[in-house]
Coordinates of C-alpha atoms in Angstrom, one line a residue:
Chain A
X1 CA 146.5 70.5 109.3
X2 CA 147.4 73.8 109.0
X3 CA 145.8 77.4 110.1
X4 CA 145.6 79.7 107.3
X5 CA 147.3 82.3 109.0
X6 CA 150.4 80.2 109.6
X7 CA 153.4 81.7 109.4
X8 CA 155.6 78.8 106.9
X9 CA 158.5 80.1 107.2
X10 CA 158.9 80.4 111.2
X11 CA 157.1 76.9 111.5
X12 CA 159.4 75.4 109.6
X13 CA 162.5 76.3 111.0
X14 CA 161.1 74.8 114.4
X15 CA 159.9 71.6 112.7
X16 CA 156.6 72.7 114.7
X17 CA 154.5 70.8 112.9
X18 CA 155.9 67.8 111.6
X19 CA 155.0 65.7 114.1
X20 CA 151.7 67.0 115.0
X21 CA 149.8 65.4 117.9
X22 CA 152.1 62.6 118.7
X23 CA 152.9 63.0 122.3
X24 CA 154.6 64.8 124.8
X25 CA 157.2 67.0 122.5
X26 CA 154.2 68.0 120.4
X27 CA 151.8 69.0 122.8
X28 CA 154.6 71.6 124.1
X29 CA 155.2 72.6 120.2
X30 CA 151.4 72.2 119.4
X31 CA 150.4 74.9 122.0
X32 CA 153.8 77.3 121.2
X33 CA 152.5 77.3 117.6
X34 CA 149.4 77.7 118.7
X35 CA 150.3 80.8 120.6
X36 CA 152.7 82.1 117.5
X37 CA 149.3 81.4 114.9
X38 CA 147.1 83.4 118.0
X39 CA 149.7 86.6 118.2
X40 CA 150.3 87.0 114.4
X41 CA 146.6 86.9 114.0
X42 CA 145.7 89.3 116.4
X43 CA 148.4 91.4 114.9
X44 CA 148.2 91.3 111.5
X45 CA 144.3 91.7 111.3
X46 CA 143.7 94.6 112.6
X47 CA 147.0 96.0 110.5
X48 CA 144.7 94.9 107.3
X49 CA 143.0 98.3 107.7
X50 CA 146.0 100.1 106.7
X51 CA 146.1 98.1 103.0
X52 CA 144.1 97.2 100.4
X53 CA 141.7 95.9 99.5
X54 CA 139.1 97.3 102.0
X55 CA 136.3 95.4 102.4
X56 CA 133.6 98.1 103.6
X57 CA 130.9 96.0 103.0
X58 CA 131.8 92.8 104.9
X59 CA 132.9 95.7 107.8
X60 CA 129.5 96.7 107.4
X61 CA 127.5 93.4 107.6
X62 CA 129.3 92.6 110.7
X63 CA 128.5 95.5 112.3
X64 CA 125.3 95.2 111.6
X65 CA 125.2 91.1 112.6
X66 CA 127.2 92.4 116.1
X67 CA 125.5 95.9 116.8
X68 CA 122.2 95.2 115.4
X69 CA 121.6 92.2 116.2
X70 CA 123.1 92.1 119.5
X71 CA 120.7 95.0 121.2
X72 CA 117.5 93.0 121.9
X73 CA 119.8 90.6 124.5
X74 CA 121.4 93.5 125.6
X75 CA 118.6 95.1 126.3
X76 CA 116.5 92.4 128.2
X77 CA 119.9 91.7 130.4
X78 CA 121.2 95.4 131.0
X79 CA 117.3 96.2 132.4
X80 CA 117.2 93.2 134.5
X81 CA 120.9 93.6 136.1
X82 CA 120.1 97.2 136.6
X83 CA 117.1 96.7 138.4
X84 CA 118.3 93.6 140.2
X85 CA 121.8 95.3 141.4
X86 CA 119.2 98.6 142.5
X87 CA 117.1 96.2 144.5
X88 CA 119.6 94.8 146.2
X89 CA 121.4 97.9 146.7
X90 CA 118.9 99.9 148.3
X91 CA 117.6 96.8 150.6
X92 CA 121.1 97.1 152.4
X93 CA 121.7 100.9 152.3
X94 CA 117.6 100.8 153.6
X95 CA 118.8 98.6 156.9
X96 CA 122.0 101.3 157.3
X97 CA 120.0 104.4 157.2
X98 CA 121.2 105.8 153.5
X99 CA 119.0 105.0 150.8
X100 CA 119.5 108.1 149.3
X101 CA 123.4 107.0 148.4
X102 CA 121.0 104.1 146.0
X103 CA 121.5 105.9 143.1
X104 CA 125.4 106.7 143.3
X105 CA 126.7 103.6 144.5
X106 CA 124.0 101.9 141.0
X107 CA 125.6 104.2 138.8
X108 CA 129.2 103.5 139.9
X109 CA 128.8 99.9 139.7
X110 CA 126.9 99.8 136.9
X111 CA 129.1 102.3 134.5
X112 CA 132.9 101.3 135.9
X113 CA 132.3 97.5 136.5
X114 CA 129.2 95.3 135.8
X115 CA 127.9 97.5 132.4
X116 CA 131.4 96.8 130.3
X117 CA 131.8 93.0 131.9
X118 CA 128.5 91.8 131.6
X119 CA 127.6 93.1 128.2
X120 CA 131.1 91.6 127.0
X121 CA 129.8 88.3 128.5
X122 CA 127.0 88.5 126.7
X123 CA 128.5 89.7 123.2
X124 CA 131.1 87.0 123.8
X125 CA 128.0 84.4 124.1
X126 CA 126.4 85.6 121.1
X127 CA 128.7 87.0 118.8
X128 CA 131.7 84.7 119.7
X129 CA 130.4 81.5 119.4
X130 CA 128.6 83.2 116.1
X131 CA 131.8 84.0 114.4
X132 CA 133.9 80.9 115.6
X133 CA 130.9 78.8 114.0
X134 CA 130.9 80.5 111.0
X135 CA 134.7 80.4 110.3
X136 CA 134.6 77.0 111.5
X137 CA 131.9 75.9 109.3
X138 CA 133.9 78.0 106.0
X139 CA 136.7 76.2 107.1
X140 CA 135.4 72.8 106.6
X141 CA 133.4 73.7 103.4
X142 CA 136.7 74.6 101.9
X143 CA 135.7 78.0 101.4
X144 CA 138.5 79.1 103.6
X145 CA 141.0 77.1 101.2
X146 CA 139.1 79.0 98.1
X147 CA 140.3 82.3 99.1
X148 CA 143.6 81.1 99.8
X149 CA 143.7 79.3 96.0
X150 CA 142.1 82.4 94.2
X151 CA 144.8 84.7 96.2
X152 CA 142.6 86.5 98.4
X153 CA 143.8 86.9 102.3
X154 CA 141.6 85.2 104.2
X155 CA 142.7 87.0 107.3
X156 CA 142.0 90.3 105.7
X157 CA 139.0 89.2 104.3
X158 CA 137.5 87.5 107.2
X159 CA 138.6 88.1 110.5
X160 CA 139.8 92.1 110.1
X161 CA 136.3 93.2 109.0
X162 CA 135.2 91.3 112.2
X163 CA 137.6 92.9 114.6
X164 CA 137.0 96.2 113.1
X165 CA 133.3 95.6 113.7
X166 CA 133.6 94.0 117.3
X167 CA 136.0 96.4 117.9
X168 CA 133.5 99.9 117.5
X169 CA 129.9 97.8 118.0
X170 CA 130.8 96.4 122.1
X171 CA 131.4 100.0 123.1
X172 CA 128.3 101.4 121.8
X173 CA 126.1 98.7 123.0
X174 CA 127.8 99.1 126.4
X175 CA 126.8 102.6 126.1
X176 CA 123.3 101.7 125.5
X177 CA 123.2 99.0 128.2
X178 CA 124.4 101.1 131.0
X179 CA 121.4 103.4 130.0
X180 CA 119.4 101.2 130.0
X181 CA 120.4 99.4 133.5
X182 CA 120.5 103.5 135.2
X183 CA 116.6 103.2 133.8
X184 CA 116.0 99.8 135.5
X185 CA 117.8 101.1 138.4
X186 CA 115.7 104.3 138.4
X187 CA 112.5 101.9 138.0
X188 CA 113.0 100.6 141.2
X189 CA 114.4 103.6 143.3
X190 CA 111.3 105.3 142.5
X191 CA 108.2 102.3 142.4
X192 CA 109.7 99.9 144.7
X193 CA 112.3 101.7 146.9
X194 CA 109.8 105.0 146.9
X195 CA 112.7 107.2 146.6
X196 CA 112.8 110.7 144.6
X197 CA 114.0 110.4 141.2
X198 CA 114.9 113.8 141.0
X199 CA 117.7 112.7 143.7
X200 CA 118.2 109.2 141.9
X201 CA 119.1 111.2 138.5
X202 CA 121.1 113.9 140.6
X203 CA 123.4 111.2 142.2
X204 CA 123.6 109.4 138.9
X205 CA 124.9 113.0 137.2
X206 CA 127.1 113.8 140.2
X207 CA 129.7 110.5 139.0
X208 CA 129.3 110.9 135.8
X209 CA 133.1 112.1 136.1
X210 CA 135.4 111.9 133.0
X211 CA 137.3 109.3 135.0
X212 CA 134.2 107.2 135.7
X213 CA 133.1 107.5 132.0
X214 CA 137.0 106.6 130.5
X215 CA 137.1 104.1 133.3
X216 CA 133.9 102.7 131.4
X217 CA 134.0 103.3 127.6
X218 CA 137.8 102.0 127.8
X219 CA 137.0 98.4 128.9
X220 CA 134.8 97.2 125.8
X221 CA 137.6 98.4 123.5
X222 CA 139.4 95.6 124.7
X223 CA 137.1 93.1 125.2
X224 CA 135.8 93.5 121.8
X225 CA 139.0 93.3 120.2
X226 CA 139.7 90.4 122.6
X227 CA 136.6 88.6 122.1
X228 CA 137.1 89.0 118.0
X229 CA 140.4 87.5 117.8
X230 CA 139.5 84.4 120.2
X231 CA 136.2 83.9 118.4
X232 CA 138.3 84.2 115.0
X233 CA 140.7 81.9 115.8
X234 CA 138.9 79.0 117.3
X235 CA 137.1 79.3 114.0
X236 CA 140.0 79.0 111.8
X237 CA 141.8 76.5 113.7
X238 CA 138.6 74.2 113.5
X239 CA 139.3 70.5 111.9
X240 CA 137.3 67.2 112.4
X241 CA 133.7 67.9 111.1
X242 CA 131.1 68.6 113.7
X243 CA 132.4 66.9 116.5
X244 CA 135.5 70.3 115.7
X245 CA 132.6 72.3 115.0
X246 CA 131.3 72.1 118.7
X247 CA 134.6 72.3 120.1
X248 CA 136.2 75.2 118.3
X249 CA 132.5 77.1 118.9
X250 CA 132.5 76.2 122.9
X251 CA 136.0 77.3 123.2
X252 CA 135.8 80.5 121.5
X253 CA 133.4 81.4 123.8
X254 CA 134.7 80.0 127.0
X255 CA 138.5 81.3 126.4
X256 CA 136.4 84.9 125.9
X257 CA 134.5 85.1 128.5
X258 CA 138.0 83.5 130.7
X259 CA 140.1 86.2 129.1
X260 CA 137.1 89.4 129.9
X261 CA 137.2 88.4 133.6
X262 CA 140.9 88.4 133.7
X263 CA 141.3 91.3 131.3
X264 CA 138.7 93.4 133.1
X265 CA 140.6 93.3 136.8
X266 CA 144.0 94.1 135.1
X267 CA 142.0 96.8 133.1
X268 CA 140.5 98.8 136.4
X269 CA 144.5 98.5 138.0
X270 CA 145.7 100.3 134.8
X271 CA 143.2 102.9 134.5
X272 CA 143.0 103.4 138.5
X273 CA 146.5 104.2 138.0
X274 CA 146.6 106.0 135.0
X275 CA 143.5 108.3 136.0
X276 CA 144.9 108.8 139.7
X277 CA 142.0 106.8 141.4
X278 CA 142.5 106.1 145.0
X279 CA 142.0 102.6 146.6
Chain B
X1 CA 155.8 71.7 85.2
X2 CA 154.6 69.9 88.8
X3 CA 157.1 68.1 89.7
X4 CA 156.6 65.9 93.1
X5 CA 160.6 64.6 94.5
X6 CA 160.2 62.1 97.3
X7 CA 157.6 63.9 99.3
X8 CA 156.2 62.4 102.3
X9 CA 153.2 63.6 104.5
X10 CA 151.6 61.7 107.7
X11 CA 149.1 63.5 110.2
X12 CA 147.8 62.3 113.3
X13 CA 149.8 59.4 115.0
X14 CA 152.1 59.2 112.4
X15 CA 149.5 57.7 109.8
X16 CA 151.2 58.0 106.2
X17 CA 149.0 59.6 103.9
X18 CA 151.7 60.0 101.7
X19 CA 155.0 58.5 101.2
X20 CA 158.0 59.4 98.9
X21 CA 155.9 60.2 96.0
X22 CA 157.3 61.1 92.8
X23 CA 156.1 61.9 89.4
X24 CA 156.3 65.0 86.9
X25 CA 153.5 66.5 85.2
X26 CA 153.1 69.3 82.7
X27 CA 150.3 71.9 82.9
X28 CA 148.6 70.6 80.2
X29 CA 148.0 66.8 80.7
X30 CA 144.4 65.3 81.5
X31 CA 145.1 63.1 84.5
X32 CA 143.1 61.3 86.9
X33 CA 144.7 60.3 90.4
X34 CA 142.8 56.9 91.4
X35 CA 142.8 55.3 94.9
X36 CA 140.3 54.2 97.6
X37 CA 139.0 56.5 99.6
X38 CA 141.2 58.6 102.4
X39 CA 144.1 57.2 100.2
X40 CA 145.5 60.4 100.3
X41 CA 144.6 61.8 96.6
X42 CA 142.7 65.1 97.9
X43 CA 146.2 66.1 100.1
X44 CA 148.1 65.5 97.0
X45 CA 146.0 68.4 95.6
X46 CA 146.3 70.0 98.5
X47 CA 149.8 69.9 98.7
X48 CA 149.9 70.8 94.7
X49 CA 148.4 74.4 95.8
X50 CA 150.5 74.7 99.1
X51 CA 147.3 74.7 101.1
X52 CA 149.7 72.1 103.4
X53 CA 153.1 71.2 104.0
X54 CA 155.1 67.9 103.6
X55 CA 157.2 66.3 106.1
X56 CA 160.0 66.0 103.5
X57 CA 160.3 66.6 99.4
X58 CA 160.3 69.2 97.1
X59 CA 157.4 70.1 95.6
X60 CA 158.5 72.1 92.1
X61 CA 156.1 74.5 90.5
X62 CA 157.6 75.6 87.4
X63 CA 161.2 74.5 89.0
X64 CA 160.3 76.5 92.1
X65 CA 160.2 74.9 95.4
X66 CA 156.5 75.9 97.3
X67 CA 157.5 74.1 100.0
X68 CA 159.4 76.9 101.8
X69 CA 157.0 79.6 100.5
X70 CA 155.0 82.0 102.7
X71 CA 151.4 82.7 102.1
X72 CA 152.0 86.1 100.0
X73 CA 154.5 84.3 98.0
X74 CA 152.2 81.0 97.0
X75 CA 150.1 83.7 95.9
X76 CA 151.3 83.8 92.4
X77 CA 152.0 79.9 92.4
X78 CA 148.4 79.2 92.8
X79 CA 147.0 81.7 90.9
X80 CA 147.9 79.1 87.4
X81 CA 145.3 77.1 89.2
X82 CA 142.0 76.7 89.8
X83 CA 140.1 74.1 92.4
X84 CA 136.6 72.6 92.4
X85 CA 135.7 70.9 96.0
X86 CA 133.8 67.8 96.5
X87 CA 130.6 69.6 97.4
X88 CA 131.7 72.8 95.6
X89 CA 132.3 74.8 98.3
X90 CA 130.0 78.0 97.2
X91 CA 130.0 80.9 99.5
X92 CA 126.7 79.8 101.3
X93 CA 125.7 83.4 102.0
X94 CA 126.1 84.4 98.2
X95 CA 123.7 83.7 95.2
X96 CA 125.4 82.3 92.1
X97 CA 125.7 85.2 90.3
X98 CA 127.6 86.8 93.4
X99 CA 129.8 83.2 93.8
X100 CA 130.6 83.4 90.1
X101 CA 131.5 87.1 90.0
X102 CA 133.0 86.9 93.5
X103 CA 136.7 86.9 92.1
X104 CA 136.0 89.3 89.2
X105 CA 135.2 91.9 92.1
X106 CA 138.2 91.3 94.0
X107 CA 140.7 92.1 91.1
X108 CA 139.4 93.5 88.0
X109 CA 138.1 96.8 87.9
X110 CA 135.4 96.1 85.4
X111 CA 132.1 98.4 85.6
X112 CA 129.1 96.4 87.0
X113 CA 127.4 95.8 84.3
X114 CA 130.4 94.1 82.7
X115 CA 130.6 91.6 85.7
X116 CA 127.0 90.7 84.7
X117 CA 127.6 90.3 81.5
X118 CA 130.6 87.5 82.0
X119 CA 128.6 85.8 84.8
X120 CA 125.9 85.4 82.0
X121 CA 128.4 84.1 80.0
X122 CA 130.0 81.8 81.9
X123 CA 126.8 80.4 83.7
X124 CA 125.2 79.8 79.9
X125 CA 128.7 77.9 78.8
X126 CA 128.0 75.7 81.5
X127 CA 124.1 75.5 81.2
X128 CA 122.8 77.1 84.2
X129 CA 122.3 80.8 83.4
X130 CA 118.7 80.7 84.6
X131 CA 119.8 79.5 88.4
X132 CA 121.8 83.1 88.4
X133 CA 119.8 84.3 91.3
X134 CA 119.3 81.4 93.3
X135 CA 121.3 80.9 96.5
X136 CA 123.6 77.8 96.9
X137 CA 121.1 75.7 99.4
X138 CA 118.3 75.8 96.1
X139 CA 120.8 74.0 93.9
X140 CA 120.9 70.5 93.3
X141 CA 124.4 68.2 93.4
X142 CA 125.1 68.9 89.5
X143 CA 124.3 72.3 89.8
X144 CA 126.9 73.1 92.2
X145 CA 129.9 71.8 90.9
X146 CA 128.9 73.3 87.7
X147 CA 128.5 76.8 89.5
X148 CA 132.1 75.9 91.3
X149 CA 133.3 75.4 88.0
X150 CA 132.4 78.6 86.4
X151 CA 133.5 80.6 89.6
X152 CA 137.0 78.7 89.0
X153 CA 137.2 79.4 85.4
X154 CA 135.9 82.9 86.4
X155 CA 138.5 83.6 88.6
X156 CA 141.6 84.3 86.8
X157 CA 142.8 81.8 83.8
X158 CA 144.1 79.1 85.4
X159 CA 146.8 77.1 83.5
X160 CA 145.5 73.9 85.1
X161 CA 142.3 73.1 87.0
X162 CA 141.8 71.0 90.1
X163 CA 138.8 68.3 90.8
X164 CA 138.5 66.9 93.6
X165 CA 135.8 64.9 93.6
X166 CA 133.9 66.0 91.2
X167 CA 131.5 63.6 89.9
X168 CA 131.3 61.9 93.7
X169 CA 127.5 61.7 94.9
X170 CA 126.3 62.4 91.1
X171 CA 123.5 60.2 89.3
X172 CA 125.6 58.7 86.3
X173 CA 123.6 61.4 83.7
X174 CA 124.7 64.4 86.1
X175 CA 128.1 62.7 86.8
X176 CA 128.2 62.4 82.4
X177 CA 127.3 65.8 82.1
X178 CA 130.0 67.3 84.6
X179 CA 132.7 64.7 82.2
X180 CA 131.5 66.3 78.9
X181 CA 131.8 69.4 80.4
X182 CA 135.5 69.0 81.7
X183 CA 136.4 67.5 78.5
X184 CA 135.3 70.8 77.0
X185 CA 137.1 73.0 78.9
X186 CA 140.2 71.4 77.9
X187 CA 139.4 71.6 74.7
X188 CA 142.8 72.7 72.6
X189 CA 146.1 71.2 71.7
X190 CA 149.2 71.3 74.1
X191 CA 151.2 73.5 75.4
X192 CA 148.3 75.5 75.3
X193 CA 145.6 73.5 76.5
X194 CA 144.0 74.2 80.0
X195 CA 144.8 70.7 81.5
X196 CA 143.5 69.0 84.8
X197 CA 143.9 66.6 87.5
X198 CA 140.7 65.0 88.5
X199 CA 141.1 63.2 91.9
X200 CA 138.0 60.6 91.7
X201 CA 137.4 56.5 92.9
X202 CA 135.1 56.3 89.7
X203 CA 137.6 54.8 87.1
X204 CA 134.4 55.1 84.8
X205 CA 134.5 58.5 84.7
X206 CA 138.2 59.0 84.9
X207 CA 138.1 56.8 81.8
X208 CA 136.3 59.2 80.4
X209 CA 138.3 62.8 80.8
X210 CA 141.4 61.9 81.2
X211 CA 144.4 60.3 78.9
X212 CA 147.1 59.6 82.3
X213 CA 146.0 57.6 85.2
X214 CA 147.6 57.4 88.8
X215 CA 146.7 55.3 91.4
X216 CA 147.4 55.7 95.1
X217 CA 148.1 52.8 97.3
X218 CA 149.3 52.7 100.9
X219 CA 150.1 56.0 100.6
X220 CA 152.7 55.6 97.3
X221 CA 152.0 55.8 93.6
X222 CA 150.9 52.0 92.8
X223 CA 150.4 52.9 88.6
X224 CA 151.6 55.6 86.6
X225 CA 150.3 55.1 83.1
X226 CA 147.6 55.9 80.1
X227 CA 144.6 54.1 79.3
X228 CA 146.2 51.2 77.6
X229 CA 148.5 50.1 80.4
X230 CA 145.3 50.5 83.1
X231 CA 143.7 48.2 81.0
X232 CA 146.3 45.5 80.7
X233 CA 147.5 45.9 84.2
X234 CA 148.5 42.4 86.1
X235 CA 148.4 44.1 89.6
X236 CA 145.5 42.3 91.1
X237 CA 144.1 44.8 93.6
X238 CA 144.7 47.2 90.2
X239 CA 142.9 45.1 88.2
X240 CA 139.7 44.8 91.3
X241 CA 139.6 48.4 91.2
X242 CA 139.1 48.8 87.5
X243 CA 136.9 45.8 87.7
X244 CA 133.9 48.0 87.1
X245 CA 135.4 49.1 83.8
X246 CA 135.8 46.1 82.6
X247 CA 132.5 45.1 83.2
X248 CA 131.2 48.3 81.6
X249 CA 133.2 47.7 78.6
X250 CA 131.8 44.1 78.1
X251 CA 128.4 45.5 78.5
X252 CA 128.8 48.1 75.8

């Protein structure tokens, strides 16, 4: 079978498919197609913005299905790790003498590291596996293969909107969860930790730093764009009825979550240099 | 004029779905492409709109090989086509007057009213205007393919139109209904004519639509021929196959 976003022409100067799945040669040409499909879809979706048609609507719905519905979750986990990392924070700094350092070392965490990764863990669970289902499940209806008849790009059609969307809707709902962990954080500094919150709120403004906040907002970028295209592909690459299905859906959301852990470390080295951030 | 030159097609562990086929076809004929089931009459549809690739063969659109074709240039080979799935493949999300009008928003820039109007049009040819505003999951078996079908006539006008499957999982007054209404849709005298190529294991209804019958056997053409040579056929599994027509004929 085919992925609609093949590129013919390459694939068949290769012979890549032509004897798919038997063996040894295949698997080697099997997973460099698979990596040629992967690039020219992470490519050429996002370049659908730049023609027509646009499809402002789908863009829309899909911001609305990731933003939207997305925030309750993000939400319930952003309070909890907030006030989990501020218990835990202000337990050891307690035993050292420097509670008062609570709030700083929170905010740090929480807005350079755990806000961005753990929200994209979370989108990547929800929306991921929600897209690659979908996709998957069009691509097995044949609805996929209906586009393609009638002439309509199913890359454009589909899977840019849901870049575009991923893409704009991970950053703001990182935005909203770190607020909403500094809350939980502040929740516990002041009712369990008995600490001021004037000082709490004080620390938390004194690292709000540009290169703290770029160092932040820049990360979901990335993992949303990373996180669409994974999702997006799993689904389109899905074949073999359910028993596909379950498999292109737990891959997309394992190969995200894989690919926000590694992305995230090379991330901080790039912006710690690029910002001039001592180790 | 399809024209099919030795192609061959296998998928997983070299199975042979297809195997040297040949034949010619003009955009007007009624045919009906017989064989049991995963005999490989759904790729050869497939492969018709470029939606896969053989292993080797030419497949000749109008004397142009698809075969090498990228996406953006199958584009205008599959637009003198139309296809109705198996289970019609509606846009589950959709009702049916946003299915049916689905393509007329993606390329003509008629005012919104004037979409209505043709989905009205199109849905009462076919007999379903009043299950405009349902959405797919509300409709029954017929009622799908007959939405599918007006969403493919609706589309752009096809020179030919593709069923796969369209009768399958029918009760015989349903599966009647859909036959009638094929038959009327290729109503005309060729050139002109809007043919089709119904893939289907029902020789009862292939009987029915269509005046050229091929059937698929290990994966190569097994009969090539009208109605008259089906029904004098010596080939025995042939003849097994067809059994049910004969037994329907005797009957009526």
């Amino acid at each position: 079978m085919e992925s609609v976003f093949l590129t013919f022409k390459i694939r068949n100067k290769y012979n890549l498919l032509k004897d798919a799945d038997s063996g040894y040669h295949m698997d080697i040409k099997g997973n460099i197609a698979r990596l040629q499909d992967f690039y020219v879809l992470s490519v050429k979706a996002p370049m659908g913005v730049f023609r027509r048609p646009y499809y402002f609507r789908e863009t829309v719905e899909q911001m609305d299905y990731m933003g939207t519905g997305s925030f309750f979750i993000v939400f319930l986990v952003s309070l909890f790790i907030g006030m989990a990392l501020c218990l835990q924070i202000s337990a050891e700094l307690g035993n050292l003498g420097l509670k008062m350092y609570t709030g700083k070392i929170v905010g740090i965490s929480i807005i350079r590291e755990i806000g961005p990764v753990s929200i994209a863990l979370v989108y990547a669970g929800r929306v991921g596996s929600g897209m690659a289902s979908e996709l998957g499940s069009m691509m097995l209806g044949h609805q996929v293969d209906i586009l393609r008849v009638q002439g309509v790009d199913p890359v454009k059609k589909l899977v840019t909107p849901r870049i575009i969307s991923s893409v704009l809707m991970l950053p703001m709902l990182t935005i909203i969860g770190d607020a909403v962990s500094l809350l939980g954080g502040y929740y516990i500094s002041v009712f369990v930790s008995h600490q001021s919150g004037f000082f709490y709120w004080s620390q938390i403004k004194e690292i709000m730093s540009f290169e703290n906040i770029i160092s932040g907002i820049a990360k979901p970028f990335i993992f949303g764009y990373i996180i669409a295209c994974i999702s997006c592909y799993a689904g389109l690459s899905t074949k073999g009825g359910a028993r596909g299905l379950r498999e292109s859906t737990t891959s997309a959301v394992v190969y995200s979550m894989i690919m926000i852990i590694l992305s995230d470390f090379i991330l901080t080295r790039v912006l710690f240099y690029v910002l001039g951030m001592k180790v | 004029m399809i024209e099919f030159q030795n192609v061959s097609l296998s998928f997983n562990n070299n199975h042979a779905v297809l195997n040297d086929i040949s034949f010619k076809a003009h955009f007007y004929e009624k045919i009906a492409i017989l064989g049991m089931s995963g005999g490989g009459k759904t790729t050869l549809l497939r492969l018709m709109l470029g939606l896969v690739r053989p292993d080797s063969g030419k497949i000749l659109i109008d004397g142009q090989d698809i075969v090498t074709l990228s996406e953006s240039e199958l584009r205008d080979i599959r637009m003198k086509f139309s296809i109705v799935f198996q289970e019609g493949a509606l846009f589950d999300s959709l009702n049916v007057r946003e299915n049916v009008v689905f393509f007329f928003r993606e390329y003509s820039s008629l005012s919104e009213e004037e979409i209505e109007k043709k989905a009205r049009e199109l849905l009462g040819k076919l007999g379903i205007e009043e299950a405009i505003d349902l959405m797919p999951e509300e409709l029954s078996g017929g009622m799908k393919r007959r939405v599918a079908i007006a969403r493919a006539l609706a589309g752009c006008n096809p020179r030919m139109v593709l069923y796969d499957e369209a009768t399958s999982g029918l009760d015989p007054l349903t599966a009647d209904n859909i036959c009638s209404l094929i038959n009327d849709l290729a109503k005309g005298e060729p050139p002109e004519r809007t043919g089709f190529i119904i893939v289907t294991h029902k020789v009862t209804d292939a009987i029915k639509v269509a005046e050229r019958f091929i059937y698929l056997r290990s994966a190569e053409i097994a009969f090539d021929g009208d109605i008259s040579a089906l029904r004098n056929t010596e080939d025995p599994e042939l003849r097994s196959f067809t059994e049910e027509l004969h037994i329907a004929e005797k009957y009526i």
